[in-house]
mmCIF file of N, CA and C in Angstrom:
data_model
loop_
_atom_site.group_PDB
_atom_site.id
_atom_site.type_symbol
_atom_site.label_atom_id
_atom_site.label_comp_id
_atom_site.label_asym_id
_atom_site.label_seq_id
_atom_site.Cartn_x
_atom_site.Cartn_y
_atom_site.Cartn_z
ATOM 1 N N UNK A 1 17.290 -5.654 -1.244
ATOM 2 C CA UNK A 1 16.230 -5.031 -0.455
ATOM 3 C C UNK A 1 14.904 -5.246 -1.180
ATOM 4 N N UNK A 2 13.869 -5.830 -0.399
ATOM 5 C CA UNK A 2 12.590 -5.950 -1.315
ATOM 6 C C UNK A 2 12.305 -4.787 -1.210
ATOM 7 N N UNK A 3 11.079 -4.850 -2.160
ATOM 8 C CA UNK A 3 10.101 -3.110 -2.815
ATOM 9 C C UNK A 3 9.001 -3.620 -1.909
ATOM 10 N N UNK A 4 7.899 -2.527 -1.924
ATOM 11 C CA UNK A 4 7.073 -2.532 -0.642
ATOM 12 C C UNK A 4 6.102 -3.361 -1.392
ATOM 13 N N UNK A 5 6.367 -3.749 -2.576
ATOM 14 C CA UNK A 5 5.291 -4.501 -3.165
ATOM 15 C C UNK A 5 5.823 -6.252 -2.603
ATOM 16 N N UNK A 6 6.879 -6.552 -2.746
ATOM 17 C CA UNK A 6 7.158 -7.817 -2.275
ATOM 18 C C UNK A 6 6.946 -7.898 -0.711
ATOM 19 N N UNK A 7 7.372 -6.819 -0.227
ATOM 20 C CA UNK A 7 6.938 -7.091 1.060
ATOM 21 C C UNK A 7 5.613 -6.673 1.551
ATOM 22 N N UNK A 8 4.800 -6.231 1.350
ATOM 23 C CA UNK A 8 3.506 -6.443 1.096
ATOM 24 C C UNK A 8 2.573 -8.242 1.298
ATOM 25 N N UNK A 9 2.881 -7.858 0.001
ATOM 26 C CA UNK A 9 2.430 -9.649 -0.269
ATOM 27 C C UNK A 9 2.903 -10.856 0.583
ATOM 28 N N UNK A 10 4.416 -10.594 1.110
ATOM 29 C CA UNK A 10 4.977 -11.533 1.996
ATOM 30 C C UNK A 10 4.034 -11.586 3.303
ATOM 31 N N UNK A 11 3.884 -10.503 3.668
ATOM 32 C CA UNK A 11 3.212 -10.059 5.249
ATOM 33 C C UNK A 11 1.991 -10.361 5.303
ATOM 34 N N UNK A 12 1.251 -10.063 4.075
ATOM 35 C CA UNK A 12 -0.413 -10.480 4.160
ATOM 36 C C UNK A 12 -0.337 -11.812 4.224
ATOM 37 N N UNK A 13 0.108 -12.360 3.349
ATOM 38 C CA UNK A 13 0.116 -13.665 3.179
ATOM 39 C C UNK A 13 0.432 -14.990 4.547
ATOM 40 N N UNK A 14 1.543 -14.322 5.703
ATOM 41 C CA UNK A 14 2.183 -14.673 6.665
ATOM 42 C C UNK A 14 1.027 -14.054 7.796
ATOM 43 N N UNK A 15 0.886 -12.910 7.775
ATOM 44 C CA UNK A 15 0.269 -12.505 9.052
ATOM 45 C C UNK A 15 -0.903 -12.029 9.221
ATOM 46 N N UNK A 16 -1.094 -11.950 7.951
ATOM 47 C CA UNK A 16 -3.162 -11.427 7.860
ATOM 48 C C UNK A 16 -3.855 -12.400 7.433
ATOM 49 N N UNK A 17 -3.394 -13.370 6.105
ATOM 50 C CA UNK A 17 -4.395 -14.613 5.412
ATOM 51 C C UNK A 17 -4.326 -15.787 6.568
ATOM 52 N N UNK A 18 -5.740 -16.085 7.343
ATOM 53 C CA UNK A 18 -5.386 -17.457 8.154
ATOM 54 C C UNK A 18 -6.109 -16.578 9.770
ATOM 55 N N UNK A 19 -5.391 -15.366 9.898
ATOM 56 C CA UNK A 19 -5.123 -15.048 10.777
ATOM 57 C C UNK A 19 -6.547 -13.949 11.397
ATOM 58 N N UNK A 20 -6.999 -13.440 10.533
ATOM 59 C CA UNK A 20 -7.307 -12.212 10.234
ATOM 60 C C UNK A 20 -9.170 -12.735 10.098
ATOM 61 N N UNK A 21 -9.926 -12.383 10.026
ATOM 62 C CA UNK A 21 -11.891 -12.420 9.670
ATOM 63 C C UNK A 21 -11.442 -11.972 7.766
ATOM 64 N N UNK A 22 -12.444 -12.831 7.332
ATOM 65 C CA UNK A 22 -12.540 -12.190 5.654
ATOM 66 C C UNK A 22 -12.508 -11.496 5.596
ATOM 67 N N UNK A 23 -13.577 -10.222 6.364
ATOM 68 C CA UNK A 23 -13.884 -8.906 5.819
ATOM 69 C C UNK A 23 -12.140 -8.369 5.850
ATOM 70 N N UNK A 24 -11.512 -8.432 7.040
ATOM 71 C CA UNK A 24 -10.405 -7.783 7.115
ATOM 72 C C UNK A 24 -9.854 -8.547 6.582
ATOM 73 N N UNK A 25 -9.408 -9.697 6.052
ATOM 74 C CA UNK A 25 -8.683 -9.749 4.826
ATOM 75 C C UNK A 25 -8.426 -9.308 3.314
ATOM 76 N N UNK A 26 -9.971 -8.964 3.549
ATOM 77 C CA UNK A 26 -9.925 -8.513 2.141
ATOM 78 C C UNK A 26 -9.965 -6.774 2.186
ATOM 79 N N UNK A 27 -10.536 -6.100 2.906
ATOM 80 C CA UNK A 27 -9.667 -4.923 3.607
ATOM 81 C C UNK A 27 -8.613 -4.177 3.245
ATOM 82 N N UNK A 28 -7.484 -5.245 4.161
ATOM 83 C CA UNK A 28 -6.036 -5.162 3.766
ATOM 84 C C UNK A 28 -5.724 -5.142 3.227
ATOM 85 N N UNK A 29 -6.029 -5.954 1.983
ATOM 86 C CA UNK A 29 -5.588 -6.491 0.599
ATOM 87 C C UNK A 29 -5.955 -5.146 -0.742
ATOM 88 N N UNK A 30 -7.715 -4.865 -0.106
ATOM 89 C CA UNK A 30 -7.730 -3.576 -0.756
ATOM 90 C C UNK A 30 -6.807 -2.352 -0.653
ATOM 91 N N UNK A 31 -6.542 -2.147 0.600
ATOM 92 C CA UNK A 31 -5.747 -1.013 0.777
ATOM 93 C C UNK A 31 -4.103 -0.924 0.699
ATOM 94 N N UNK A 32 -3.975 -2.357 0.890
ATOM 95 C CA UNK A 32 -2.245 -3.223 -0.131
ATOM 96 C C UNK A 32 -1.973 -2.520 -1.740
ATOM 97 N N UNK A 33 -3.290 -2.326 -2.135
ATOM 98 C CA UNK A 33 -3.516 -2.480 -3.436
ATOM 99 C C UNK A 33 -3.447 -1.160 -4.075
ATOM 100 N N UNK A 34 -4.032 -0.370 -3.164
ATOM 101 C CA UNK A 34 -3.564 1.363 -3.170
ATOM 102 C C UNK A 34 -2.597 1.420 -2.829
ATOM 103 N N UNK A 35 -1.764 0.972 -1.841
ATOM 104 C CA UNK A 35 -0.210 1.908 -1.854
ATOM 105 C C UNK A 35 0.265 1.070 -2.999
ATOM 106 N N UNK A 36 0.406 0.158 -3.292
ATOM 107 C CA UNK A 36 1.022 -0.871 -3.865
ATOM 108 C C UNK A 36 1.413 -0.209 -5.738
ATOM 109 N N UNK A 37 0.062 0.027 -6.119
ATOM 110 C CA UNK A 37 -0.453 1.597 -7.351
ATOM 111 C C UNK A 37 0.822 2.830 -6.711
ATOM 112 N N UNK A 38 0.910 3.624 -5.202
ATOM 113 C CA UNK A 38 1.502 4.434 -4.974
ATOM 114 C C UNK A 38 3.180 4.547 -5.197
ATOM 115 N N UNK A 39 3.406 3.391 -4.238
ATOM 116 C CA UNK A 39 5.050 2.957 -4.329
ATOM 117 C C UNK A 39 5.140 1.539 -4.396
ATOM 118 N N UNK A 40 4.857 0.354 -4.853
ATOM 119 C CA UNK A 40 4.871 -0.855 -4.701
ATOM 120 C C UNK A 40 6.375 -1.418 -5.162
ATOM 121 N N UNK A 41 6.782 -0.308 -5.978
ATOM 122 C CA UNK A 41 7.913 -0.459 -6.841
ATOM 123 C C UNK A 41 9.311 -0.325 -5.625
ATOM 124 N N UNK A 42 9.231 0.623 -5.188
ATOM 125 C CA UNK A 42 10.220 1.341 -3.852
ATOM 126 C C UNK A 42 10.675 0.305 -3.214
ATOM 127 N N UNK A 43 11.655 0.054 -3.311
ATOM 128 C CA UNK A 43 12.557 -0.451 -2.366
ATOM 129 C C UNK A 43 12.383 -0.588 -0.881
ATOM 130 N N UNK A 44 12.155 -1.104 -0.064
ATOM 131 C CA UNK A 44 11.429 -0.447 1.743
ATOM 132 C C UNK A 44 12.646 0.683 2.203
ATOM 133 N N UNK A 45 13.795 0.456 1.699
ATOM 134 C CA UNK A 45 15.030 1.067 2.449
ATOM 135 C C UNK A 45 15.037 2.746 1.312
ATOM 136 N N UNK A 46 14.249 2.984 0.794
ATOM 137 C CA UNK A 46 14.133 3.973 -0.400
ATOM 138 C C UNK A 46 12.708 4.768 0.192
ATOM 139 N N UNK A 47 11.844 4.094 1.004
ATOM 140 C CA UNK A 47 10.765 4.789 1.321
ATOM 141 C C UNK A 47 10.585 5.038 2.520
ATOM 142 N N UNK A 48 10.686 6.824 2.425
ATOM 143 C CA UNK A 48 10.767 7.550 3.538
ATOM 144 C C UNK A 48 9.998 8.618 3.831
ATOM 145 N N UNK A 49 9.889 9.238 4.967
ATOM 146 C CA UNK A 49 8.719 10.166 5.394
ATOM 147 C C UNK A 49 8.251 10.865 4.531
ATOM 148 N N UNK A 50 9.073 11.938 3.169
ATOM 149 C CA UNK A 50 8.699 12.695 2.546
ATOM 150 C C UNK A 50 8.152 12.187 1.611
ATOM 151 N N UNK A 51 8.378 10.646 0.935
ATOM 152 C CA UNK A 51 7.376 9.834 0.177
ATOM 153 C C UNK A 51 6.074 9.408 0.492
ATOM 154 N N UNK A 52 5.643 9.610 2.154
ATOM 155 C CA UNK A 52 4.888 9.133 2.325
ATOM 156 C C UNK A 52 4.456 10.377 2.064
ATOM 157 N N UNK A 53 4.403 11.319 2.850
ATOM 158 C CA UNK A 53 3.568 12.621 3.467
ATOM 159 C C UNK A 53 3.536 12.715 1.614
ATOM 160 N N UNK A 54 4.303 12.797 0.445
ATOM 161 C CA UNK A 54 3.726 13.480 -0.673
ATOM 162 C C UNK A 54 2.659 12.731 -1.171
ATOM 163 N N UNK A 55 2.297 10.980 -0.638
ATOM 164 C CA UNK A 55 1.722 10.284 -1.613
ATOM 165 C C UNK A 55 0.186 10.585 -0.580
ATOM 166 N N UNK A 56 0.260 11.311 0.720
ATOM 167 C CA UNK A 56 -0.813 11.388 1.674
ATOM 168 C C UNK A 56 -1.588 12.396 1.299
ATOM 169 N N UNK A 57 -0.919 13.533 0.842
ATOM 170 C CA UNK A 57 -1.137 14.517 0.555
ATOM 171 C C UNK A 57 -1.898 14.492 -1.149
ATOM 172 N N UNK A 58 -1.615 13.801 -1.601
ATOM 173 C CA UNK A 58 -1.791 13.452 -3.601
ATOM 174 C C UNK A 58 -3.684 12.948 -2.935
ATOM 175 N N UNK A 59 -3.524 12.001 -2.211
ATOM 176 C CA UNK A 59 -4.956 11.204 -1.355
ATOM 177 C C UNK A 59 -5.973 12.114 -0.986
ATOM 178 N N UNK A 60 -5.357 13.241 -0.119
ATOM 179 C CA UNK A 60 -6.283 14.022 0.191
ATOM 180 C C UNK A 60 -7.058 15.271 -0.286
ATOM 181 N N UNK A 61 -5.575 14.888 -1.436
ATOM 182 C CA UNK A 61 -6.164 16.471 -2.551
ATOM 183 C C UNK A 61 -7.265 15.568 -3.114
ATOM 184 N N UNK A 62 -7.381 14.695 -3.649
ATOM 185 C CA UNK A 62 -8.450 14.374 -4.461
ATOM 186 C C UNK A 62 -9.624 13.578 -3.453
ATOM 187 N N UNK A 63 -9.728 14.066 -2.551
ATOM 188 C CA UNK A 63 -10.408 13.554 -1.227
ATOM 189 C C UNK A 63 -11.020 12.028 -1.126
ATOM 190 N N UNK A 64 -9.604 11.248 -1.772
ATOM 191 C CA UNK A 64 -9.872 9.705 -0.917
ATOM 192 C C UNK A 64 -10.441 9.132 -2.508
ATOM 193 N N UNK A 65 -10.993 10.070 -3.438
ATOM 194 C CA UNK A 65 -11.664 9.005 -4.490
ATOM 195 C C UNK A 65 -10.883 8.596 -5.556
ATOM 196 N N UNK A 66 -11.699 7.437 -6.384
ATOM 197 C CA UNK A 66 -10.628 6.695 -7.332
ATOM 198 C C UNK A 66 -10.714 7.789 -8.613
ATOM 199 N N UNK A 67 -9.499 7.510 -8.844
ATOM 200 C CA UNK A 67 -9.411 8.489 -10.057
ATOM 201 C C UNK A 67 -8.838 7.572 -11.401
ATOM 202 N N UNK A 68 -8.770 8.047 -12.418
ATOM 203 C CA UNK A 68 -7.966 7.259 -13.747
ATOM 204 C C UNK A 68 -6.834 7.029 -13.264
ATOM 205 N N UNK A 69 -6.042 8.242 -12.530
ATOM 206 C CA UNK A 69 -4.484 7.656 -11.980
ATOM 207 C C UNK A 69 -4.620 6.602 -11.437
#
């Protein structure tokens, strides 16, 4: 099972690079790059609602900004 980090990279690469305007390529890629920091590691078949909603929730406590984490 890939991690959301391999599949990530597979998908941009296939369905956003080529496909997509720069700005939104690079976009995507930014915001690839935040979950990727979140769960990139996770398995896709390992990441599930309560991983998301805790890593949504971690986002909004610190209202969206970059932190040292």
């Amino acid at each position: 099972m890939p991690t959301f980090q391999e599949f990530f990279e597979r998908w941009h690469a296939q369905c956003v690079i080529g496909t997509a305007g720069l700005e939104q390529e690079e976009r995507t890629e930014e915001l690839g790059a935040y979950a990727i920091r979140l769960f990139g590691d996770v398995p896709l078949d390992q990441l599930d609602t309560m991983r998301l909603a805790e890593d949504m929730k971690r986002l909004l406590d610190r209202g969206g900004r970059v932190t040292k984490e």
